[in-house]
Coordinates of C-alpha atoms in Angstrom, one line a residue:
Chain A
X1 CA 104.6 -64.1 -54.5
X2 CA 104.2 -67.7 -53.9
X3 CA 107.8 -68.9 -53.9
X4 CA 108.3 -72.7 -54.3
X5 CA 105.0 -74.8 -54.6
X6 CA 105.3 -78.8 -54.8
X7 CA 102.1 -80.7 -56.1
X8 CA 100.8 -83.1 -54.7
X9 CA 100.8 -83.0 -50.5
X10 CA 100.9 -86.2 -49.9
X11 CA 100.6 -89.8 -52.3
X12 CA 100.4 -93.6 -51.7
X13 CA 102.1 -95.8 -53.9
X14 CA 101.8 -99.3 -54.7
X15 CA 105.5 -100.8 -55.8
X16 CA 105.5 -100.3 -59.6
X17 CA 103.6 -97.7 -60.2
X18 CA 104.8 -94.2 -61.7
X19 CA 104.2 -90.7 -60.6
X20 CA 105.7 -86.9 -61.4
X21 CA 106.5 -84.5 -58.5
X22 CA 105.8 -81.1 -59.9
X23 CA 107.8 -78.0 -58.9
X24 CA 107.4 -74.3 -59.7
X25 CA 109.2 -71.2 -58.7
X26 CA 108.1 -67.7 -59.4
X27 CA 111.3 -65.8 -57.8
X28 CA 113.5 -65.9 -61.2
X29 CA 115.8 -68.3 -60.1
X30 CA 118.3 -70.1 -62.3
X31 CA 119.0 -73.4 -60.2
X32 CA 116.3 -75.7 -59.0
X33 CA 116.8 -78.9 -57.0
X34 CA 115.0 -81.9 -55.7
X35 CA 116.5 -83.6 -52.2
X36 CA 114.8 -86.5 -50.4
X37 CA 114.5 -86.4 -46.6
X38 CA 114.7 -89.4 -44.5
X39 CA 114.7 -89.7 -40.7
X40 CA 118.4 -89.8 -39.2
X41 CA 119.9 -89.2 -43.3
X42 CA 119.3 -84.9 -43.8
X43 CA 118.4 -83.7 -46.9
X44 CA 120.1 -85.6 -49.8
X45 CA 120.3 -84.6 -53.0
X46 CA 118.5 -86.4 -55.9
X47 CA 119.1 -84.0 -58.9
X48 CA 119.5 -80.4 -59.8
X49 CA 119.4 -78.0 -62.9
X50 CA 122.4 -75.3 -62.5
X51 CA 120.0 -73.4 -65.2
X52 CA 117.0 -74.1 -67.7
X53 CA 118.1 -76.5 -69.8
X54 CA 120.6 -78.4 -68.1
X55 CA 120.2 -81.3 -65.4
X56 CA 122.9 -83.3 -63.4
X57 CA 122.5 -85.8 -61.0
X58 CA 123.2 -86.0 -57.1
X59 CA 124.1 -87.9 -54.9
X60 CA 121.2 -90.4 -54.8
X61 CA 120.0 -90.2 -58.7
X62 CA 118.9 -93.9 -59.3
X63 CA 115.4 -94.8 -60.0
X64 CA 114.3 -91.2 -60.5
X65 CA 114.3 -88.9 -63.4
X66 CA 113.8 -85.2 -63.8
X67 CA 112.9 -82.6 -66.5
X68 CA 113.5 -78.4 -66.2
X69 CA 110.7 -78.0 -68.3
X70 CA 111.3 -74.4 -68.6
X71 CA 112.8 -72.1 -65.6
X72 CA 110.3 -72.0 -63.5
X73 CA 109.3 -75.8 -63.9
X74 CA 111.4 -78.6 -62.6
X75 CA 109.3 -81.7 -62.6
X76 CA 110.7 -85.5 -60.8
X77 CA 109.7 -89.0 -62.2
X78 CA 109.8 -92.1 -60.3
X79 CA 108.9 -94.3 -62.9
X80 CA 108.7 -98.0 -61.2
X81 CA 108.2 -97.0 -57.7
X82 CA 110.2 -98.9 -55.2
X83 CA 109.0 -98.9 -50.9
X84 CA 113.1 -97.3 -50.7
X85 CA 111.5 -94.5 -52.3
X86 CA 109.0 -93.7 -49.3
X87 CA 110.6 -90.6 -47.9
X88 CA 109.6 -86.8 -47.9
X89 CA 110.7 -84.9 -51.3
X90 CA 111.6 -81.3 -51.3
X91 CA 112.2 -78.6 -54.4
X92 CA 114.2 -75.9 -53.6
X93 CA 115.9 -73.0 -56.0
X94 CA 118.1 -70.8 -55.4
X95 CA 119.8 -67.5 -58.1
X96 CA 122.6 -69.6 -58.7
X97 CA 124.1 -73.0 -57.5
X98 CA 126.6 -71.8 -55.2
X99 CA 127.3 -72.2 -51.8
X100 CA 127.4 -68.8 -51.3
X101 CA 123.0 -68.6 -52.1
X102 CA 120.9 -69.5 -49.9
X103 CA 118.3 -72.1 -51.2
X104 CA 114.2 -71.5 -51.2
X105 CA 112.3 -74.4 -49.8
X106 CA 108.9 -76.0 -50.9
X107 CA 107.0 -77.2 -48.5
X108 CA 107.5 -80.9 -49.3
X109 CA 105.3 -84.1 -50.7
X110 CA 105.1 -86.9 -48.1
X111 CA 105.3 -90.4 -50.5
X112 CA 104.3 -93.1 -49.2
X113 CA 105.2 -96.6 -51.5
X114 CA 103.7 -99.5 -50.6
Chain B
X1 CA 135.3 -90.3 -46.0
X2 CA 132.9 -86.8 -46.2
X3 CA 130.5 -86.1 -43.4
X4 CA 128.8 -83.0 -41.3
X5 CA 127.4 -84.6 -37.8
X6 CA 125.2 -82.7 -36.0
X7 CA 124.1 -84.3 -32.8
X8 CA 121.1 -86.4 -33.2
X9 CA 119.6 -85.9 -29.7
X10 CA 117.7 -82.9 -28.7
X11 CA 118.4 -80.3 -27.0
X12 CA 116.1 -79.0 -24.3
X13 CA 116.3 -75.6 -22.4
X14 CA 114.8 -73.1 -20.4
X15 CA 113.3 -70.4 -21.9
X16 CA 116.2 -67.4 -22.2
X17 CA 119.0 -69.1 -22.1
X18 CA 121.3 -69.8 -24.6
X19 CA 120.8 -72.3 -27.0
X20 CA 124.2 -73.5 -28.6
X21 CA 123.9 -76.1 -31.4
X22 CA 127.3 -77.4 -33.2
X23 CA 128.0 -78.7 -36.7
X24 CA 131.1 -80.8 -37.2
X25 CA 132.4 -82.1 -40.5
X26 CA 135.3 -84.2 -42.2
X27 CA 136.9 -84.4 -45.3
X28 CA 135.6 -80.9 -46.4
X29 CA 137.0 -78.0 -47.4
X30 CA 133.7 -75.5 -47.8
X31 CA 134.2 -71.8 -48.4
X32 CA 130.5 -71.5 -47.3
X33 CA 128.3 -72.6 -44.2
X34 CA 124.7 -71.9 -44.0
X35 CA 122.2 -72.8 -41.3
X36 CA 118.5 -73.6 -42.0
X37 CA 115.5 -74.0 -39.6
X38 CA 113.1 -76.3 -40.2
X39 CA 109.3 -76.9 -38.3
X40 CA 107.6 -80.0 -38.6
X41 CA 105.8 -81.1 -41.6
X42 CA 107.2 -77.8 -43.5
X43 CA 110.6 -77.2 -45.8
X44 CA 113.8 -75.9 -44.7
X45 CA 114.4 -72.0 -44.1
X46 CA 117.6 -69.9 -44.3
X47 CA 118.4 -68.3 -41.4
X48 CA 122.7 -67.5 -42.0
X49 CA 125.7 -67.7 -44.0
X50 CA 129.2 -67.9 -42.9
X51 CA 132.3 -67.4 -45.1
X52 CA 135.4 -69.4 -44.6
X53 CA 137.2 -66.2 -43.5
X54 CA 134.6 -65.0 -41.0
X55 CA 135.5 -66.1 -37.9
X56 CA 131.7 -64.9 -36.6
X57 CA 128.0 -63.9 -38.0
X58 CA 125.4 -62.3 -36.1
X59 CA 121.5 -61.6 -37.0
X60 CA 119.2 -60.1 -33.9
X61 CA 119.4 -62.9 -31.2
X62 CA 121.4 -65.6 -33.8
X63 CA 125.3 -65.8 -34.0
X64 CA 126.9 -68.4 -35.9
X65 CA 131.0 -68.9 -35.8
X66 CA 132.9 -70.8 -38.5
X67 CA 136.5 -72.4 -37.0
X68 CA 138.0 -73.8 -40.0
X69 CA 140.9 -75.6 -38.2
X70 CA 138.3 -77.5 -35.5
X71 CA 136.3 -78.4 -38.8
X72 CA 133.2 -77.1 -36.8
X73 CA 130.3 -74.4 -36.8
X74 CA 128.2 -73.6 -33.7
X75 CA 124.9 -72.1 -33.6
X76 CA 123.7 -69.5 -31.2
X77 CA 120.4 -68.5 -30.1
X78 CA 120.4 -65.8 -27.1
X79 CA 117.0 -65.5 -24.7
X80 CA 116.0 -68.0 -26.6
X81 CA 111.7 -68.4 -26.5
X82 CA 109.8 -71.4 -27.2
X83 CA 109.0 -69.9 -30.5
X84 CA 112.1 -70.8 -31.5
X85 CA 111.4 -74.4 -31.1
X86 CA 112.9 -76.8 -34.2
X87 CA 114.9 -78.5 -36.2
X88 CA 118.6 -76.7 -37.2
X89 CA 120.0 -77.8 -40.0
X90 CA 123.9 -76.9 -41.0
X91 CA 125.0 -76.9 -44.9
X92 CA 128.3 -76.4 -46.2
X93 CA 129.6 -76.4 -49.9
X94 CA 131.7 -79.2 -50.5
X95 CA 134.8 -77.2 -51.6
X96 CA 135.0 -78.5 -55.2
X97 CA 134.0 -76.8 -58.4
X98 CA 130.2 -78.4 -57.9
X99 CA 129.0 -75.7 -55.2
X100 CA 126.5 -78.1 -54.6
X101 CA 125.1 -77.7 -50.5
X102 CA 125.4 -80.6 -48.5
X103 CA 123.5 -80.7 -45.7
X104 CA 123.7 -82.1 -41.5
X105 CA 120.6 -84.0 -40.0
X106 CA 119.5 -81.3 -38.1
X107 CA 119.4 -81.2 -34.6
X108 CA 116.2 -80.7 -32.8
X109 CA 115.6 -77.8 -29.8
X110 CA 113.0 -77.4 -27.4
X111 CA 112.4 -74.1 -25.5
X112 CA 110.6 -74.7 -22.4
X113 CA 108.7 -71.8 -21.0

């Protein structure tokens, strides 16, 4: 029982370039999420998938894109990287989107964009 | 407009004492609070949830109270160890149909020995 993997670790950026976040959960949950962490800001959301199938944006949605490929699968797309972007990126899922569930935490992919 | 503030310096203490770690927020109106520690380079972990109309929660050496009028949760670790070393992070729900979390910038404690 692995719980939430992130691929990769860690990636470099150069400004423009693309690159897909993968995320997988294998504890059946409905709701996945992607946040970005920057130091002094908390964990802000980017977007999140209330259940395979759907998607809806956060609070920081622009210059990303995501895809709940099925319900384990939720993948993030920065398409024209942008140094703004260099921050640490977490998935997380959770059996619903409530506040009453607590969230499951990857372990994070450190992006650098130069 | 919204915010949770958690205080950005870090606390430092003595190894079994009480650590006491407080989450204050405006302009919400969350029927859930949660608090998550998190240890460099790795993701957040839930430790507690507090309902609106709990006025306490309590897990082994953690206790977490939820004052609704102050706007403010505070976080409790008893004999603390230096084990328990890290970054607390508070969430709270923002009271509206999202149920989406919203979450502090974590406040960092170190346990001396």
């Amino acid at each position: 029982n692995a719980g939430v993997t992130q691929t990769p670790k860690f990636q470099v950026l150069k400004t423009g370039q693309s690159m897909t976040l993968q995320c997988a959960q294998d504890m059946n949950h409905n709701s996945m999420y992607w946040y970005r962490q920057d130091p002094g800001m908390g964990l802000r959301l980017i977007y999140y998938s209330a259940s395979e199938g759907t998607t809806d944006k956060g609070e920081v949605p622009n210059g990303y894109n995501v895809s709940r490929l099925n319900k384990r699968e939720f993948s993030l797309r920065l398409e024209s990287a942008a140094p703004s972007q260099t921050s640490v990126y977490f998935c997380a899922s959770s059996e619903v989107t409530s506040g009453r569930d607590e969230q499951y935490f990857g372990p994070g992919t450190r992006l650098t964009v130069t | 407009s919204q915010k949770i503030e958690q205080n950005s310096e870090a606390l430092n203490i003595q190894e079994g004492k009480t650590a006491t770690l407080t989450c204050n927020y405006t302009n919400y109106s969350p029927a859930y609070l949660q608090w998550y520690r998190q240890d460099p380079g790795r993701g957040p972990v839930f430790l507690l949830l507090i309902r609106e109309n709990e006025k306490e929660k309590r897990k082994e050496r953690l206790k977490v109270t939820f004052d609704t009028t102050l706007k403010q949760s505070l976080f409790h670790i008893t004999a603390s160890q230096p084990a328990d070393s890290a970054t607390y992070l508070c969430a709270l729900d923002r009271g509206d149909s999202s149920y989406k979390l919203i979450f502090g910038s974590g406040t960092r404690l170190l346990v001396r020995p």
